[in-house]
């Protein structure tokens, strides 16, 4: 969540020079609603609203992260995004959404990921930047080397 604004700022600044690829890595042992939130993003993605749901989940992470009614909150977010709610509910509970999240998680394990966020730049794992200026410098350096 703390890197969410930095990534958005980089996307705004670098526009077409930066592509962000997001992979789910729910740390279920620590975050009780991590798996379900990832499935909510997947369910929204089935209706072309992955990034909108992604953003909403990060914007309101403190509200749903420890909530006992996170599923209802996610359904409310789907309504806010003008998503077909019946389809969203079905997709949220689907094995496809769970399998997609699990596939990303297994991919992370194969890469040696043990925490979030973890960043890769042009396929190389980088140390999490300490500031936006550091992130910007890393991105600009990668662009300059292309």
PDB file of C-alpha atoms in Angstrom:
ATOM      1  CA  UNK A   1       0.000   0.000   0.000  1.00  0.00           C
ATOM      2  CA  UNK A   2       2.785   2.458   0.777  1.00  0.00           C
ATOM      3  CA  UNK A   3       4.210   2.132  -2.749  1.00  0.00           C
ATOM      4  CA  UNK A   4       0.864   2.586  -4.484  1.00  0.00           C
ATOM      5  CA  UNK A   5       1.184   6.397  -4.779  1.00  0.00           C
ATOM      6  CA  UNK A   6       4.793   6.112  -6.003  1.00  0.00           C
ATOM      7  CA  UNK A   7       3.857   3.719  -8.791  1.00  0.00           C
ATOM      8  CA  UNK A   8       0.947   5.936  -9.836  1.00  0.00           C
ATOM      9  CA  UNK A   9       3.229   8.965  -9.876  1.00  0.00           C
ATOM     10  CA  UNK A  10       5.743   7.090 -12.041  1.00  0.00           C
ATOM     11  CA  UNK A  11       3.000   6.016 -14.439  1.00  0.00           C
ATOM     12  CA  UNK A  12       1.853   9.622 -14.728  1.00  0.00           C
ATOM     13  CA  UNK A  13       5.362  10.923 -15.289  1.00  0.00           C
ATOM     14  CA  UNK A  14       6.682   8.271 -17.670  1.00  0.00           C
ATOM     15  CA  UNK A  15       3.415   7.630 -19.526  1.00  0.00           C
ATOM     16  CA  UNK A  16       4.260   5.413 -22.526  1.00  0.00           C
ATOM     17  CA  UNK A  17       7.829   4.726 -21.359  1.00  0.00           C
ATOM     18  CA  UNK A  18       6.735   2.564 -18.432  1.00  0.00           C
ATOM     19  CA  UNK A  19       4.649  -0.579 -18.273  1.00  0.00           C
ATOM     20  CA  UNK A  20       3.596  -1.992 -14.919  1.00  0.00           C
ATOM     21  CA  UNK A  21       2.868  -5.695 -14.656  1.00  0.00           C
ATOM     22  CA  UNK A  22       1.103  -6.694 -11.481  1.00  0.00           C
ATOM     23  CA  UNK A  23       1.268 -10.161  -9.985  1.00  0.00           C
ATOM     24  CA  UNK A  24      -0.679 -11.316  -6.958  1.00  0.00           C
ATOM     25  CA  UNK A  25       1.294 -12.474  -3.948  1.00  0.00           C
ATOM     26  CA  UNK A  26      -1.197 -12.694  -1.097  1.00  0.00           C
ATOM     27  CA  UNK A  27       0.519 -13.301   2.209  1.00  0.00           C
ATOM     28  CA  UNK A  28      -2.376 -15.165   3.734  1.00  0.00           C
ATOM     29  CA  UNK A  29      -0.627 -15.941   7.006  1.00  0.00           C
ATOM     30  CA  UNK A  30      -0.473 -12.245   7.869  1.00  0.00           C
ATOM     31  CA  UNK A  31      -3.357 -10.675   5.953  1.00  0.00           C
ATOM     32  CA  UNK A  32      -6.672 -12.460   6.438  1.00  0.00           C
ATOM     33  CA  UNK A  33      -8.320 -10.883   3.396  1.00  0.00           C
ATOM     34  CA  UNK A  34      -5.348 -10.912   1.016  1.00  0.00           C
ATOM     35  CA  UNK A  35      -6.544 -13.882  -1.031  1.00  0.00           C
ATOM     36  CA  UNK A  36     -10.082 -12.553  -1.334  1.00  0.00           C
ATOM     37  CA  UNK A  37      -8.879  -9.082  -2.335  1.00  0.00           C
ATOM     38  CA  UNK A  38      -6.741 -10.584  -5.098  1.00  0.00           C
ATOM     39  CA  UNK A  39      -9.753 -12.575  -6.283  1.00  0.00           C
ATOM     40  CA  UNK A  40     -11.807  -9.360  -6.253  1.00  0.00           C
ATOM     41  CA  UNK A  41      -9.310  -7.755  -8.620  1.00  0.00           C
ATOM     42  CA  UNK A  42      -9.441 -10.848 -10.839  1.00  0.00           C
ATOM     43  CA  UNK A  43     -13.253 -10.814 -10.812  1.00  0.00           C
ATOM     44  CA  UNK A  44     -13.308  -7.140 -11.775  1.00  0.00           C
ATOM     45  CA  UNK A  45     -10.775  -7.885 -14.485  1.00  0.00           C
ATOM     46  CA  UNK A  46     -13.227 -10.289 -16.100  1.00  0.00           C
ATOM     47  CA  UNK A  47     -15.312  -7.174 -16.811  1.00  0.00           C
ATOM     48  CA  UNK A  48     -12.362  -5.027 -17.905  1.00  0.00           C
ATOM     49  CA  UNK A  49     -11.995  -3.245 -14.575  1.00  0.00           C
ATOM     50  CA  UNK A  50      -8.902  -4.880 -13.049  1.00  0.00           C
ATOM     51  CA  UNK A  51      -6.943  -1.655 -12.583  1.00  0.00           C
ATOM     52  CA  UNK A  52      -9.949   0.279 -11.316  1.00  0.00           C
ATOM     53  CA  UNK A  53     -10.567  -2.386  -8.662  1.00  0.00           C
ATOM     54  CA  UNK A  54      -6.847  -2.602  -7.931  1.00  0.00           C
ATOM     55  CA  UNK A  55      -6.773   1.131  -7.257  1.00  0.00           C
ATOM     56  CA  UNK A  56      -9.890   1.008  -5.092  1.00  0.00           C
ATOM     57  CA  UNK A  57      -8.476  -1.894  -3.078  1.00  0.00           C
ATOM     58  CA  UNK A  58      -5.300   0.050  -2.361  1.00  0.00           C
ATOM     59  CA  UNK A  59      -7.181   3.292  -1.680  1.00  0.00           C
ATOM     60  CA  UNK A  60      -9.317   1.556   0.953  1.00  0.00           C
ATOM     61  CA  UNK A  61      -6.886  -1.105   2.167  1.00  0.00           C
ATOM     62  CA  UNK A  62      -7.037   0.054   5.772  1.00  0.00           C
ATOM     63  CA  UNK A  63     -10.833  -0.362   5.754  1.00  0.00           C
ATOM     64  CA  UNK A  64     -11.050  -3.930   4.406  1.00  0.00           C
ATOM     65  CA  UNK A  65      -7.730  -5.500   5.389  1.00  0.00           C
ATOM     66  CA  UNK A  66      -8.831  -6.660   8.824  1.00  0.00           C
ATOM     67  CA  UNK A  67     -12.566  -6.534   8.229  1.00  0.00           C
ATOM     68  CA  UNK A  68     -14.835  -9.448   8.941  1.00  0.00           C
ATOM     69  CA  UNK A  69     -17.061  -8.404   6.039  1.00  0.00           C
ATOM     70  CA  UNK A  70     -14.478  -7.739   3.333  1.00  0.00           C
ATOM     71  CA  UNK A  71     -16.490  -9.634   0.726  1.00  0.00           C
ATOM     72  CA  UNK A  72     -19.429  -7.259   1.154  1.00  0.00           C
ATOM     73  CA  UNK A  73     -17.055  -4.327   0.918  1.00  0.00           C
ATOM     74  CA  UNK A  74     -15.620  -5.674  -2.348  1.00  0.00           C
ATOM     75  CA  UNK A  75     -19.136  -6.093  -3.726  1.00  0.00           C
ATOM     76  CA  UNK A  76     -19.770  -2.454  -2.812  1.00  0.00           C
ATOM     77  CA  UNK A  77     -16.605  -1.432  -4.655  1.00  0.00           C
ATOM     78  CA  UNK A  78     -17.838  -3.365  -7.701  1.00  0.00           C
ATOM     79  CA  UNK A  79     -21.106  -1.414  -7.548  1.00  0.00           C
ATOM     80  CA  UNK A  80     -19.139   1.845  -7.337  1.00  0.00           C
ATOM     81  CA  UNK A  81     -17.245   0.820 -10.485  1.00  0.00           C
ATOM     82  CA  UNK A  82     -20.444   0.022 -12.411  1.00  0.00           C
ATOM     83  CA  UNK A  83     -19.538  -3.645 -12.610  1.00  0.00           C
ATOM     84  CA  UNK A  84     -22.286  -6.229 -13.107  1.00  0.00           C
ATOM     85  CA  UNK A  85     -22.563  -7.287  -9.473  1.00  0.00           C
ATOM     86  CA  UNK A  86     -24.098 -10.714 -10.042  1.00  0.00           C
ATOM     87  CA  UNK A  87     -21.305 -11.608 -12.457  1.00  0.00           C
ATOM     88  CA  UNK A  88     -18.723 -10.133 -10.066  1.00  0.00           C
ATOM     89  CA  UNK A  89     -20.002 -12.281  -7.193  1.00  0.00           C
ATOM     90  CA  UNK A  90     -19.869 -15.396  -9.338  1.00  0.00           C
ATOM     91  CA  UNK A  91     -16.367 -14.588 -10.589  1.00  0.00           C
ATOM     92  CA  UNK A  92     -15.175 -13.667  -7.092  1.00  0.00           C
ATOM     93  CA  UNK A  93     -16.093 -17.134  -5.840  1.00  0.00           C
ATOM     94  CA  UNK A  94     -14.869 -18.955  -8.939  1.00  0.00           C
ATOM     95  CA  UNK A  95     -12.078 -21.471  -9.032  1.00  0.00           C
ATOM     96  CA  UNK A  96     -10.692 -19.522 -12.011  1.00  0.00           C
ATOM     97  CA  UNK A  97     -10.056 -16.429  -9.869  1.00  0.00           C
ATOM     98  CA  UNK A  98      -8.531 -18.525  -7.072  1.00  0.00           C
ATOM     99  CA  UNK A  99      -6.395 -20.443  -9.576  1.00  0.00           C
ATOM    100  CA  UNK A 100      -5.134 -17.233 -11.232  1.00  0.00           C
ATOM    101  CA  UNK A 101      -4.087 -15.840  -7.863  1.00  0.00           C
ATOM    102  CA  UNK A 102      -2.466 -19.134  -6.889  1.00  0.00           C
ATOM    103  CA  UNK A 103      -0.591 -19.262 -10.195  1.00  0.00           C
ATOM    104  CA  UNK A 104       0.857 -15.780  -9.563  1.00  0.00           C
ATOM    105  CA  UNK A 105       1.741 -16.788  -6.009  1.00  0.00           C
ATOM    106  CA  UNK A 106       3.540 -19.941  -7.163  1.00  0.00           C
ATOM    107  CA  UNK A 107       5.427 -17.882  -9.749  1.00  0.00           C
ATOM    108  CA  UNK A 108       6.562 -15.580  -6.972  1.00  0.00           C
ATOM    109  CA  UNK A 109       7.775 -18.509  -4.917  1.00  0.00           C
ATOM    110  CA  UNK A 110       9.811 -19.752  -7.898  1.00  0.00           C
ATOM    111  CA  UNK A 111      11.428 -16.299  -8.112  1.00  0.00           C
ATOM    112  CA  UNK A 112      12.317 -16.386  -4.419  1.00  0.00           C
ATOM    113  CA  UNK A 113       9.851 -13.693  -3.388  1.00  0.00           C
ATOM    114  CA  UNK A 114       9.023 -13.697   0.297  1.00  0.00           C
ATOM    115  CA  UNK A 115       7.515 -10.256   0.856  1.00  0.00           C
ATOM    116  CA  UNK A 116       5.500  -7.545  -0.802  1.00  0.00           C
ATOM    117  CA  UNK A 117       6.015  -5.434  -2.621  1.00  0.00           C
ATOM    118  CA  UNK A 118       8.841  -6.849  -4.712  1.00  0.00           C
ATOM    119  CA  UNK A 119       9.915  -4.954  -7.786  1.00  0.00           C
ATOM    120  CA  UNK A 120      11.543  -6.045 -11.011  1.00  0.00           C
ATOM    121  CA  UNK A 121      12.793  -3.583 -13.586  1.00  0.00           C
ATOM    122  CA  UNK A 122      13.333  -5.005 -17.071  1.00  0.00           C
ATOM    123  CA  UNK A 123      13.323  -8.492 -15.589  1.00  0.00           C
ATOM    124  CA  UNK A 124      15.871  -7.769 -12.857  1.00  0.00           C
ATOM    125  CA  UNK A 125      14.872  -7.726  -9.222  1.00  0.00           C
ATOM    126  CA  UNK A 126      15.658  -4.375  -7.614  1.00  0.00           C
ATOM    127  CA  UNK A 127      15.859  -3.211  -4.034  1.00  0.00           C
ATOM    128  CA  UNK A 128      12.660  -1.434  -3.062  1.00  0.00           C
ATOM    129  CA  UNK A 129      13.258   2.267  -3.635  1.00  0.00           C
ATOM    130  CA  UNK A 130      13.262   4.456  -0.537  1.00  0.00           C
ATOM    131  CA  UNK A 131      11.644   7.440  -2.245  1.00  0.00           C
ATOM    132  CA  UNK A 132       9.976   8.544  -5.433  1.00  0.00           C
ATOM    133  CA  UNK A 133      13.190  10.207  -6.560  1.00  0.00           C
ATOM    134  CA  UNK A 134      15.037   6.905  -6.219  1.00  0.00           C
ATOM    135  CA  UNK A 135      12.329   5.075  -8.174  1.00  0.00           C
ATOM    136  CA  UNK A 136      12.347   7.774 -10.841  1.00  0.00           C
ATOM    137  CA  UNK A 137      16.122   7.536 -11.166  1.00  0.00           C
ATOM    138  CA  UNK A 138      15.994   3.746 -11.565  1.00  0.00           C
ATOM    139  CA  UNK A 139      13.317   3.992 -14.245  1.00  0.00           C
ATOM    140  CA  UNK A 140      15.089   6.781 -16.104  1.00  0.00           C
ATOM    141  CA  UNK A 141      18.344   4.836 -16.052  1.00  0.00           C
ATOM    142  CA  UNK A 142      16.596   1.784 -17.515  1.00  0.00           C
ATOM    143  CA  UNK A 143      15.011   3.917 -20.237  1.00  0.00           C
ATOM    144  CA  UNK A 144      18.356   5.528 -21.054  1.00  0.00           C
ATOM    145  CA  UNK A 145      19.983   2.098 -21.422  1.00  0.00           C
ATOM    146  CA  UNK A 146      17.311   0.905 -23.857  1.00  0.00           C
TER     147      UNK A 146
END
